[in-house]
């Protein structure tokens, strides 16, 4: 199951927001988490 790297919750792949980061798919629960990730991708990339 994909995990949101910002808030750490497990996501349903079909419902998650998908973002492509350096060729890697990143899943988010909401646009708020995506925005936080995009501000500081280095802080969260180890959680991808
Ligand atoms: Zn989240």
Short mmCIF file of N, CA and C and ligand atoms in Angstrom, two decimals:
data_model
loop_
_atom_site.label_atom_id
_atom_site.label_comp_id
_atom_site.label_asym_id
_atom_site.label_seq_id
_atom_site.Cartn_x
_atom_site.Cartn_y
_atom_site.Cartn_z
N UNK A 1 0.84 -1.21 0.00
CA UNK A 1 0.00 0.00 0.00
C UNK A 1 0.87 1.25 0.00
N UNK A 2 0.52 2.24 -0.81
CA UNK A 2 1.32 3.47 -0.78
C UNK A 2 1.10 4.23 0.52
N UNK A 3 2.14 4.91 0.94
CA UNK A 3 2.07 5.70 2.17
C UNK A 3 2.33 7.17 1.85
N UNK A 4 1.52 8.01 2.41
CA UNK A 4 1.73 9.46 2.28
C UNK A 4 3.02 9.83 3.04
N UNK A 5 4.03 10.37 2.35
CA UNK A 5 5.30 10.65 3.03
C UNK A 5 5.22 11.80 4.03
N UNK A 6 4.20 12.60 3.95
CA UNK A 6 4.09 13.75 4.85
C UNK A 6 3.41 13.36 6.15
N UNK A 7 2.22 12.79 6.07
CA UNK A 7 1.49 12.47 7.30
C UNK A 7 1.62 11.01 7.69
N UNK A 8 2.15 10.18 6.77
CA UNK A 8 2.46 8.81 7.14
C UNK A 8 1.31 7.82 7.12
N UNK A 9 0.15 8.23 6.63
CA UNK A 9 -0.95 7.27 6.62
C UNK A 9 -0.93 6.43 5.35
N UNK A 10 -1.48 5.22 5.46
CA UNK A 10 -1.59 4.35 4.30
C UNK A 10 -2.75 4.79 3.44
N UNK A 11 -2.55 4.68 2.12
CA UNK A 11 -3.53 5.22 1.19
C UNK A 11 -4.06 4.14 0.26
N UNK A 12 -5.28 4.35 -0.17
CA UNK A 12 -5.84 3.55 -1.24
C UNK A 12 -5.31 4.13 -2.56
N UNK A 13 -4.61 3.30 -3.30
CA UNK A 13 -3.94 3.79 -4.51
C UNK A 13 -4.90 4.47 -5.48
N UNK A 14 -6.13 3.99 -5.51
CA UNK A 14 -7.09 4.57 -6.46
C UNK A 14 -7.62 5.92 -6.02
N UNK A 15 -7.51 6.20 -4.74
CA UNK A 15 -8.07 7.47 -4.24
C UNK A 15 -7.00 8.51 -3.98
N UNK A 16 -5.74 8.07 -3.93
CA UNK A 16 -4.67 8.99 -3.56
C UNK A 16 -4.35 9.97 -4.68
N UNK A 17 -3.81 11.09 -4.30
CA UNK A 17 -3.25 12.03 -5.29
C UNK A 17 -1.87 11.52 -5.66
N UNK A 18 -1.60 11.44 -6.94
CA UNK A 18 -0.30 10.94 -7.37
C UNK A 18 0.51 12.08 -7.96
N UNK A 19 1.75 12.13 -7.50
CA UNK A 19 2.66 13.17 -7.97
C UNK A 19 3.93 12.49 -8.45
N UNK A 20 4.45 12.94 -9.57
CA UNK A 20 5.68 12.37 -10.09
C UNK A 20 6.86 13.20 -9.62
N UNK A 21 7.72 12.61 -8.82
CA UNK A 21 8.88 13.33 -8.29
C UNK A 21 10.14 12.63 -8.75
N UNK A 22 10.89 13.26 -9.64
CA UNK A 22 12.11 12.67 -10.20
C UNK A 22 11.88 11.26 -10.73
N UNK A 23 10.75 11.07 -11.41
CA UNK A 23 10.46 9.77 -12.00
C UNK A 23 9.89 8.75 -11.03
N UNK A 24 9.69 9.17 -9.79
CA UNK A 24 9.15 8.29 -8.76
C UNK A 24 7.72 8.72 -8.45
N UNK A 25 6.83 7.75 -8.31
CA UNK A 25 5.46 8.12 -7.96
C UNK A 25 5.35 8.34 -6.45
N UNK A 26 4.78 9.46 -6.10
CA UNK A 26 4.56 9.77 -4.69
C UNK A 26 3.06 9.93 -4.48
N UNK A 27 2.56 9.36 -3.39
CA UNK A 27 1.12 9.37 -3.14
C UNK A 27 0.80 10.26 -1.95
N UNK A 28 -0.28 11.01 -2.10
CA UNK A 28 -0.70 11.89 -1.01
C UNK A 28 -2.17 11.69 -0.69
N UNK A 29 -2.52 11.98 0.57
CA UNK A 29 -3.92 11.86 0.98
C UNK A 29 -4.72 13.07 0.54
N UNK A 30 -4.04 14.21 0.38
CA UNK A 30 -4.78 15.44 0.06
C UNK A 30 -3.81 16.46 -0.55
N UNK A 31 -4.38 17.49 -1.15
CA UNK A 31 -3.53 18.50 -1.79
C UNK A 31 -2.69 19.25 -0.76
N UNK A 32 -3.15 19.31 0.48
CA UNK A 32 -2.37 19.97 1.54
C UNK A 32 -1.05 19.27 1.78
N UNK A 33 -1.09 17.94 1.86
CA UNK A 33 0.15 17.18 2.05
C UNK A 33 1.05 17.32 0.83
N UNK A 34 0.45 17.31 -0.35
CA UNK A 34 1.27 17.48 -1.56
C UNK A 34 1.98 18.84 -1.53
N UNK A 35 1.27 19.86 -1.10
CA UNK A 35 1.86 21.19 -1.06
C UNK A 35 3.02 21.24 -0.06
N UNK A 36 2.84 20.60 1.08
CA UNK A 36 3.92 20.57 2.08
C UNK A 36 5.13 19.84 1.51
N UNK A 37 4.88 18.72 0.84
CA UNK A 37 5.98 17.96 0.24
C UNK A 37 6.72 18.80 -0.79
N UNK A 38 5.98 19.50 -1.64
CA UNK A 38 6.61 20.26 -2.71
C UNK A 38 7.43 21.42 -2.18
N UNK A 39 7.09 21.90 -0.99
CA UNK A 39 7.89 22.97 -0.39
C UNK A 39 9.24 22.46 0.08
N UNK A 40 9.23 21.25 0.66
CA UNK A 40 10.47 20.69 1.20
C UNK A 40 10.61 19.22 0.81
N UNK A 41 10.78 18.94 -0.48
CA UNK A 41 10.84 17.54 -0.89
C UNK A 41 12.00 16.77 -0.25
N UNK A 42 13.08 17.46 0.05
CA UNK A 42 14.23 16.75 0.62
C UNK A 42 13.93 16.22 2.02
N UNK A 43 13.09 16.95 2.73
CA UNK A 43 12.75 16.53 4.08
C UNK A 43 11.98 15.22 4.09
N UNK A 44 11.21 14.98 3.02
CA UNK A 44 10.30 13.83 3.01
C UNK A 44 10.70 12.73 2.06
N UNK A 45 11.74 12.96 1.24
CA UNK A 45 11.98 11.97 0.19
C UNK A 45 12.43 10.63 0.75
N UNK A 46 12.97 10.59 1.95
CA UNK A 46 13.32 9.30 2.53
C UNK A 46 12.10 8.49 2.92
N UNK A 47 10.95 9.13 2.96
CA UNK A 47 9.72 8.42 3.33
C UNK A 47 8.98 7.88 2.12
N UNK A 48 9.46 8.19 0.94
CA UNK A 48 8.75 7.75 -0.26
C UNK A 48 8.88 6.23 -0.40
ZN1 LIG B 1 -1.38 13.27 4.10
#
